[in-house]
Coordinates of C-alpha atoms in Angstrom, one line a residue:
X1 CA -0.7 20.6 10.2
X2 CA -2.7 18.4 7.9
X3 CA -4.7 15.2 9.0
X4 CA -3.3 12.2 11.3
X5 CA -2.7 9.9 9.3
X6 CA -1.1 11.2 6.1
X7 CA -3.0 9.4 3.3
X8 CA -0.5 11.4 0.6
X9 CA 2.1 8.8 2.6
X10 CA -0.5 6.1 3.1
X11 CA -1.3 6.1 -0.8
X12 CA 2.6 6.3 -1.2
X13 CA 3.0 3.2 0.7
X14 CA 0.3 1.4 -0.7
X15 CA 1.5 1.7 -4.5
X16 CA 4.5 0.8 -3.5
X17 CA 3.8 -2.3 -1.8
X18 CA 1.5 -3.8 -4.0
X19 CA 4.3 -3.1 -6.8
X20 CA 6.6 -5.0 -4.7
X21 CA 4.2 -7.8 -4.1
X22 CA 2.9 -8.4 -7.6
X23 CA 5.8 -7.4 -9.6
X24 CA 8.7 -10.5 -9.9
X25 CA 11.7 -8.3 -11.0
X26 CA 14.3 -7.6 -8.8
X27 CA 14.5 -4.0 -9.4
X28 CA 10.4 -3.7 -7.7
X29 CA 12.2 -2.6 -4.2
X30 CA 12.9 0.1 -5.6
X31 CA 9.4 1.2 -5.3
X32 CA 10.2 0.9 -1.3
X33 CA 11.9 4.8 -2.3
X34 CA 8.8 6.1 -3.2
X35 CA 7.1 6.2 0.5
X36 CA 10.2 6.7 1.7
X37 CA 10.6 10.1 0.2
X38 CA 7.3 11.0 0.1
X39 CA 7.1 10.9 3.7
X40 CA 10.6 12.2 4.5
X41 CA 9.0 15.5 2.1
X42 CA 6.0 15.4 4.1
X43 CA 8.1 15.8 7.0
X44 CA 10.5 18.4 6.3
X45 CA 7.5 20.7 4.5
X46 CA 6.0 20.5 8.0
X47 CA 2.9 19.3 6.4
X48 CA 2.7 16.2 8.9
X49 CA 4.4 15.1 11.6
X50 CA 6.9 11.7 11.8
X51 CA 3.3 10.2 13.6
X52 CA 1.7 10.9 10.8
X53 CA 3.3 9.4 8.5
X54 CA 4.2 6.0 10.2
X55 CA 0.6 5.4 10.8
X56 CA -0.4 6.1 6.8
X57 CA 1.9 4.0 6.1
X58 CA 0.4 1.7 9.1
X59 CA -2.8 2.1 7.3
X60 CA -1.5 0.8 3.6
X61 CA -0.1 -2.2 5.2
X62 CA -3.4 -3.0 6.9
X63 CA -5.3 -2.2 3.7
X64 CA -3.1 -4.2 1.7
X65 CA -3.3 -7.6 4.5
X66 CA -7.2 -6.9 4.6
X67 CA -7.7 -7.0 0.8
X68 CA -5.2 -10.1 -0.1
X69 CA -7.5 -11.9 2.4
X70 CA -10.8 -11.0 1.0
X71 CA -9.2 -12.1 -2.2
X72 CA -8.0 -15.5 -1.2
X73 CA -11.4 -16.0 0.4
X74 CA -13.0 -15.0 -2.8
X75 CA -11.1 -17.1 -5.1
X76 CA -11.9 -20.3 -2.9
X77 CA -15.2 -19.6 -2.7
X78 CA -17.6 -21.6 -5.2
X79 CA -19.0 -20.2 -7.8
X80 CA -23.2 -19.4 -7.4
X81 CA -25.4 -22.1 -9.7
X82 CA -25.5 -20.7 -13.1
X83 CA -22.7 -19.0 -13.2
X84 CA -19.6 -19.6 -15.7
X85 CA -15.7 -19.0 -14.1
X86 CA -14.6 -17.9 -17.1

């Protein structure tokens, strides 16, 4: 057994949704099958168990909340003195 949790899901996941949440075209969701299969192979392998997986896929979700945050935060932020938005 391999590490707890699976970052090969967790990196999956995360691809997948910030595909989903950047891209406007209604076939993104089918990114959603990438995660999904990668952790259903992770799985059956018996490289991780089903705990595994949910919590790398846990851990892109909170990864992906964390960083549109700090970007939100950053964009309303003003810019330093001397410094051009451009």
């Amino acid at each position: 057994m391999a590490a707890m949790p699976s970052l090969h899901a967790g990196i999956a996941c995360l691809v997948a949704l910030y595909g989903v949440q950047r891209l406007r075209s209604p076939w993104r969701w089918l990114l959603l099958a990438y995660p999904l299969l990668m952790g259903l192979a992770l799985v059956y392998d018996g490289e991780h168990y089903v705990v595994d997986v949910v919590c790398g896929y846990a851990l892109a979700g909170a990864v992906l909340v964390v960083c549109s945050a700090w970007e939100r935060a950053r964009a309303q932020r003003p810019a330093p003195p001397g410094v051009s938005s451009s």
